[in-house]
PDB file of C-alpha atoms in Angstrom:
ATOM      1  CA  MET H   1     113.520  67.076 102.586  1.00  0.00           C
ATOM      2  CA  ASN H   2     114.240  63.601 101.234  1.00  0.00           C
ATOM      3  CA  ILE H   3     116.320  65.058  98.404  1.00  0.00           C
ATOM      4  CA  LEU H   4     118.253  67.210 100.890  1.00  0.00           C
ATOM      5  CA  GLU H   5     118.847  64.087 102.957  1.00  0.00           C
ATOM      6  CA  GLU H   6     120.084  62.175  99.877  1.00  0.00           C
ATOM      7  CA  MET H   7     122.398  65.081  99.058  1.00  0.00           C
ATOM      8  CA  GLY H   8     123.853  64.996 102.579  1.00  0.00           C
ATOM      9  CA  VAL H   9     122.571  68.434 103.566  1.00  0.00           C
ATOM     10  CA  VAL H  10     120.345  67.323 106.465  1.00  0.00           C
ATOM     11  CA  SER H  11     120.310  64.303 108.727  1.00  0.00           C
ATOM     12  CA  GLU H  12     117.777  61.537 108.371  1.00  0.00           C
ATOM     13  CA  GLU H  13     114.397  61.842 110.010  1.00  0.00           C
ATOM     14  CA  PHE H  14     114.134  60.417 113.523  1.00  0.00           C
ATOM     15  CA  ASP H  15     110.762  60.414 115.268  1.00  0.00           C
ATOM     16  CA  THR H  16     109.473  63.960 115.573  1.00  0.00           C
ATOM     17  CA  ARG H  17     112.851  65.510 116.305  1.00  0.00           C
ATOM     18  CA  PRO H  18     114.077  68.223 113.942  1.00  0.00           C
ATOM     19  CA  ARG H  19     116.691  67.207 111.393  1.00  0.00           C
ATOM     20  CA  LYS H  20     120.250  68.426 111.815  1.00  0.00           C
ATOM     21  CA  ILE H  21     121.935  70.597 109.194  1.00  0.00           C
ATOM     22  CA  LEU H  22     125.126  68.785 108.176  1.00  0.00           C
ATOM     23  CA  VAL H  23     126.829  71.392 105.958  1.00  0.00           C
ATOM     24  CA  ASN H  24     127.718  75.055 106.071  1.00  0.00           C
ATOM     25  CA  LYS H  25     126.338  77.650 103.641  1.00  0.00           C
ATOM     26  CA  ARG H  26     129.265  77.395 101.215  1.00  0.00           C
ATOM     27  CA  GLU H  27     129.080  73.586 101.055  1.00  0.00           C
ATOM     28  CA  TYR H  28     125.314  73.826 100.576  1.00  0.00           C
ATOM     29  CA  GLU H  29     125.725  76.197  97.611  1.00  0.00           C
ATOM     30  CA  LYS H  30     128.222  73.798  95.983  1.00  0.00           C
ATOM     31  CA  ILE H  31     125.898  70.841  96.496  1.00  0.00           C
ATOM     32  CA  VAL H  32     122.941  72.721  95.001  1.00  0.00           C
ATOM     33  CA  GLU H  33     125.021  73.863  91.999  1.00  0.00           C
ATOM     34  CA  ASN H  34     126.241  70.290  91.362  1.00  0.00           C
ATOM     35  CA  TYR H  35     122.661  69.009  91.624  1.00  0.00           C
ATOM     36  CA  ARG H  36     121.476  71.675  89.148  1.00  0.00           C
ATOM     37  CA  LEU H  37     124.273  70.831  86.698  1.00  0.00           C
ATOM     38  CA  LYS H  38     123.577  67.096  86.943  1.00  0.00           C
ATOM     39  CA  THR H  39     119.849  67.643  86.375  1.00  0.00           C
ATOM     40  CA  GLU H  40     120.548  69.882  83.373  1.00  0.00           C
ATOM     41  CA  MET H  41     122.982  67.307  81.951  1.00  0.00           C
ATOM     42  CA  LEU H  42     120.361  64.543  82.260  1.00  0.00           C
ATOM     43  CA  ARG H  43     117.791  66.745  80.525  1.00  0.00           C
ATOM     44  CA  ASN H  44     120.258  67.495  77.713  1.00  0.00           C
ATOM     45  CA  THR H  45     121.095  63.793  77.396  1.00  0.00           C
ATOM     46  CA  GLU H  46     117.396  62.982  76.874  1.00  0.00           C
ATOM     47  CA  THR H  47     117.142  65.741  74.261  1.00  0.00           C
ATOM     48  CA  ASP H  48     120.303  64.482  72.536  1.00  0.00           C
ATOM     49  CA  TYR H  49     118.900  60.943  72.546  1.00  0.00           C
ATOM     50  CA  GLN H  50     115.689  62.146  70.877  1.00  0.00           C
ATOM     51  CA  THR H  51     117.709  63.998  68.233  1.00  0.00           C
ATOM     52  CA  GLU H  52     119.902  60.934  67.690  1.00  0.00           C
ATOM     53  CA  ARG H  53     116.902  58.635  67.252  1.00  0.00           C
ATOM     54  CA  ILE H  54     115.295  61.042  64.770  1.00  0.00           C
ATOM     55  CA  SER H  55     118.546  61.310  62.781  1.00  0.00           C
ATOM     56  CA  LEU H  56     119.083  57.557  62.863  1.00  0.00           C
ATOM     57  CA  TYR H  57     115.661  56.760  61.398  1.00  0.00           C
ATOM     58  CA  ASN H  58     115.170  59.866  59.245  1.00  0.00           C
ATOM     59  CA  ASP H  59     114.573  58.112  55.940  1.00  0.00           C
ATOM     60  CA  LYS H  60     113.978  54.629  57.338  1.00  0.00           C
ATOM     61  CA  PHE H  61     110.669  55.044  59.161  1.00  0.00           C
ATOM     62  CA  ASP H  62     108.921  52.807  56.600  1.00  0.00           C
ATOM     63  CA  TYR H  63     110.832  49.832  58.021  1.00  0.00           C
ATOM     64  CA  MET H  64     110.008  50.364  61.684  1.00  0.00           C
ATOM     65  CA  GLU H  65     107.962  48.079  63.871  1.00  0.00           C
ATOM     66  CA  GLY H  66     104.784  49.686  65.238  1.00  0.00           C
ATOM     67  CA  HIS H  67     106.106  50.393  68.731  1.00  0.00           C
ATOM     68  CA  ASP H  68     109.368  51.879  67.409  1.00  0.00           C
ATOM     69  CA  PHE H  69     107.340  54.122  65.103  1.00  0.00           C
ATOM     70  CA  GLU H  70     105.279  55.343  68.073  1.00  0.00           C
ATOM     71  CA  TYR H  71     108.408  56.349  70.022  1.00  0.00           C
ATOM     72  CA  TYR H  72     109.875  57.926  66.899  1.00  0.00           C
ATOM     73  CA  CYS H  73     106.707  59.991  66.416  1.00  0.00           C
ATOM     74  CA  ALA H  74     106.728  60.978  70.108  1.00  0.00           C
ATOM     75  CA  ASP H  75     110.286  62.309  69.691  1.00  0.00           C
ATOM     76  CA  LEU H  76     109.229  64.238  66.582  1.00  0.00           C
ATOM     77  CA  LEU H  77     106.291  65.770  68.445  1.00  0.00           C
ATOM     78  CA  ARG H  78     108.591  66.923  71.261  1.00  0.00           C
ATOM     79  CA  LYS H  79     110.989  68.448  68.730  1.00  0.00           C
ATOM     80  CA  ASN H  80     108.016  70.211  67.116  1.00  0.00           C
ATOM     81  CA  GLY H  81     106.923  71.990  70.289  1.00  0.00           C
ATOM     82  CA  PHE H  82     104.524  69.479  71.836  1.00  0.00           C
ATOM     83  CA  GLU H  83     104.628  69.069  75.605  1.00  0.00           C
ATOM     84  CA  THR H  84     103.735  66.292  78.026  1.00  0.00           C
ATOM     85  CA  VAL H  85     104.161  63.767  75.221  1.00  0.00           C
ATOM     86  CA  GLU H  86     103.395  60.264  76.467  1.00  0.00           C
ATOM     87  CA  VAL H  87     103.387  56.943  74.617  1.00  0.00           C
ATOM     88  CA  THR H  88     100.460  54.869  75.899  1.00  0.00           C
ATOM     89  CA  GLN H  89     100.578  51.216  76.914  1.00  0.00           C
ATOM     90  CA  GLY H  90     100.477  48.687  74.123  1.00  0.00           C
ATOM     91  CA  SER H  91      97.262  46.982  75.161  1.00  0.00           C
ATOM     92  CA  GLY H  92      94.070  48.625  76.319  1.00  0.00           C
ATOM     93  CA  ASP H  93      95.041  51.954  74.752  1.00  0.00           C
ATOM     94  CA  HIS H  94      91.738  52.257  72.815  1.00  0.00           C
ATOM     95  CA  GLY H  95      93.698  52.742  69.591  1.00  0.00           C
ATOM     96  CA  ILE H  96      95.545  55.804  70.895  1.00  0.00           C
ATOM     97  CA  ASP H  97      99.336  55.529  70.888  1.00  0.00           C
ATOM     98  CA  ILE H  98     100.431  59.009  72.006  1.00  0.00           C
ATOM     99  CA  LEU H  99      98.922  61.654  74.268  1.00  0.00           C
ATOM    100  CA  ALA H 100     100.330  65.155  73.853  1.00  0.00           C
ATOM    101  CA  GLU H 101      99.635  68.834  74.370  1.00  0.00           C
ATOM    102  CA  LYS H 102     100.525  71.985  72.459  1.00  0.00           C
ATOM    103  CA  ASP H 103      99.376  75.551  73.077  1.00  0.00           C
ATOM    104  CA  GLY H 104      96.843  74.382  75.652  1.00  0.00           C
ATOM    105  CA  ILE H 105      95.206  71.899  73.250  1.00  0.00           C
ATOM    106  CA  THR H 106      95.322  68.191  74.069  1.00  0.00           C
ATOM    107  CA  TYR H 107      95.817  65.522  71.405  1.00  0.00           C
ATOM    108  CA  ALA H 108      95.040  61.800  71.185  1.00  0.00           C
ATOM    109  CA  ILE H 109      97.241  60.433  68.400  1.00  0.00           C
ATOM    110  CA  GLN H 110      97.072  57.089  66.668  1.00  0.00           C
ATOM    111  CA  CYS H 111     100.258  56.104  64.806  1.00  0.00           C
ATOM    112  CA  LYS H 112     100.158  53.766  61.827  1.00  0.00           C
ATOM    113  CA  CYS H 113     103.327  52.544  60.137  1.00  0.00           C
ATOM    114  CA  TYR H 114     101.883  50.622  57.204  1.00  0.00           C
ATOM    115  CA  SER H 115     102.888  49.540  53.721  1.00  0.00           C
ATOM    116  CA  SER H 116      99.522  50.625  52.269  1.00  0.00           C
ATOM    117  CA  ASN H 117      97.224  53.626  52.627  1.00  0.00           C
ATOM    118  CA  ILE H 118      95.083  54.074  55.735  1.00  0.00           C
ATOM    119  CA  GLY H 119      91.324  53.405  55.677  1.00  0.00           C
ATOM    120  CA  ASN H 120      88.389  54.744  57.653  1.00  0.00           C
ATOM    121  CA  ALA H 121      88.499  52.153  60.487  1.00  0.00           C
ATOM    122  CA  THR H 122      91.598  53.875  61.852  1.00  0.00           C
ATOM    123  CA  VAL H 123      89.809  57.244  61.762  1.00  0.00           C
ATOM    124  CA  GLN H 124      86.911  55.763  63.750  1.00  0.00           C
ATOM    125  CA  GLN H 125      89.301  54.307  66.348  1.00  0.00           C
ATOM    126  CA  ALA H 126      91.090  57.642  66.785  1.00  0.00           C
ATOM    127  CA  HIS H 127      87.764  59.456  67.217  1.00  0.00           C
ATOM    128  CA  THR H 128      86.610  56.965  69.858  1.00  0.00           C
ATOM    129  CA  GLY H 129      89.988  57.022  71.627  1.00  0.00           C
ATOM    130  CA  LYS H 130      89.947  60.829  71.801  1.00  0.00           C
ATOM    131  CA  SER H 131      86.627  60.688  73.653  1.00  0.00           C
ATOM    132  CA  LEU H 132      87.759  57.934  76.032  1.00  0.00           C
ATOM    133  CA  TYR H 133      90.936  59.864  76.914  1.00  0.00           C
ATOM    134  CA  HIS H 134      89.005  63.170  77.173  1.00  0.00           C
ATOM    135  CA  LYS H 135      91.292  64.966  74.701  1.00  0.00           C
ATOM    136  CA  ASP H 136      90.465  67.905  72.436  1.00  0.00           C
ATOM    137  CA  ILE H 137      91.678  66.602  69.079  1.00  0.00           C
ATOM    138  CA  ALA H 138      92.063  63.157  67.510  1.00  0.00           C
ATOM    139  CA  VAL H 139      94.911  62.639  65.039  1.00  0.00           C
ATOM    140  CA  VAL H 140      96.014  59.762  62.830  1.00  0.00           C
ATOM    141  CA  LEU H 141      99.730  60.025  62.030  1.00  0.00           C
ATOM    142  CA  THR H 142     101.112  57.720  59.351  1.00  0.00           C
ATOM    143  CA  ASN H 143     104.034  57.059  57.040  1.00  0.00           C
ATOM    144  CA  ARG H 144     101.536  56.581  54.178  1.00  0.00           C
ATOM    145  CA  TYR H 145      98.487  58.455  52.841  1.00  0.00           C
ATOM    146  CA  PHE H 146      94.738  58.142  53.437  1.00  0.00           C
ATOM    147  CA  THR H 147      91.973  56.651  51.306  1.00  0.00           C
ATOM    148  CA  ALA H 148      89.207  58.926  50.022  1.00  0.00           C
ATOM    149  CA  GLN H 149      86.765  57.288  52.435  1.00  0.00           C
ATOM    150  CA  ALA H 150      89.115  57.927  55.391  1.00  0.00           C
ATOM    151  CA  LYS H 151      89.411  61.600  54.394  1.00  0.00           C
ATOM    152  CA  GLU H 152      85.616  61.908  54.130  1.00  0.00           C
ATOM    153  CA  GLU H 153      85.030  60.335  57.506  1.00  0.00           C
ATOM    154  CA  ALA H 154      87.801  62.367  59.155  1.00  0.00           C
ATOM    155  CA  ALA H 155      86.218  65.577  57.879  1.00  0.00           C
ATOM    156  CA  ALA H 156      82.834  64.526  59.268  1.00  0.00           C
ATOM    157  CA  LEU H 157      84.254  63.496  62.672  1.00  0.00           C
ATOM    158  CA  GLY H 158      86.806  66.286  63.053  1.00  0.00           C
ATOM    159  CA  VAL H 159      89.811  63.940  63.065  1.00  0.00           C
ATOM    160  CA  LYS H 160      93.091  65.409  61.825  1.00  0.00           C
ATOM    161  CA  LEU H 161      94.986  63.344  59.257  1.00  0.00           C
ATOM    162  CA  TRP H 162      98.765  63.718  59.298  1.00  0.00           C
ATOM    163  CA  ASP H 163     100.158  61.808  56.324  1.00  0.00           C
ATOM    164  CA  ARG H 164     103.644  61.146  54.950  1.00  0.00           C
ATOM    165  CA  ASP H 165     104.013  64.774  53.835  1.00  0.00           C
ATOM    166  CA  LYS H 166     103.241  66.051  57.339  1.00  0.00           C
ATOM    167  CA  LEU H 167     105.612  63.462  58.826  1.00  0.00           C
ATOM    168  CA  ASN H 168     108.424  64.616  56.524  1.00  0.00           C
ATOM    169  CA  SER H 169     107.651  68.235  57.395  1.00  0.00           C
ATOM    170  CA  MET H 170     107.941  67.411  61.108  1.00  0.00           C
ATOM    171  CA  ILE H 171     111.259  65.652  60.474  1.00  0.00           C
ATOM    172  CA  GLU H 172     112.603  68.700  58.616  1.00  0.00           C
ATOM    173  CA  LYS H 173     111.560  70.998  61.443  1.00  0.00           C
ATOM    174  CA  ALA H 174     113.106  68.687  64.067  1.00  0.00           C
ATOM    175  CA  ASN H 175     116.412  68.680  62.219  1.00  0.00           C
ATOM    176  CA  SER H 176     116.627  72.433  61.730  1.00  0.00           C
TER     177      SER H 176
END
């Protein structure tokens, strides 16, 4: 009712009295169509912005700050079919940077934009964060590769490791 009031279709609420209808059927249909078009345009603008950000940083992700890399990865996940993708708060996130879902499976994702390969401490953080967020799968997503010890520990804990090759694959898919 509040949206209809904002759109000028019904009068504002006054006590317990019924609201008044302020437009005829034809005017109502025009208002609803304009609202639908505006909503669709906003949705397309967000999608275009994600595409633009991915294109802008395509081969430059090695130079991103951590938070920029997280948003970049969130855009890539959306473009790769993930839903309800959410970048977590910077502090108190238990090492998890992105929460996402795909095909009914929930993910707790830790993003690392480093200049060297990723060790096992990051794998441990992702595993712990997955449990604290009550997600199905823990993932470490990076612009680099993983040490042998990180790979061993990830296999033992069931943490998925998405390295530079996976990142580039996601970028290719987002751009196609």
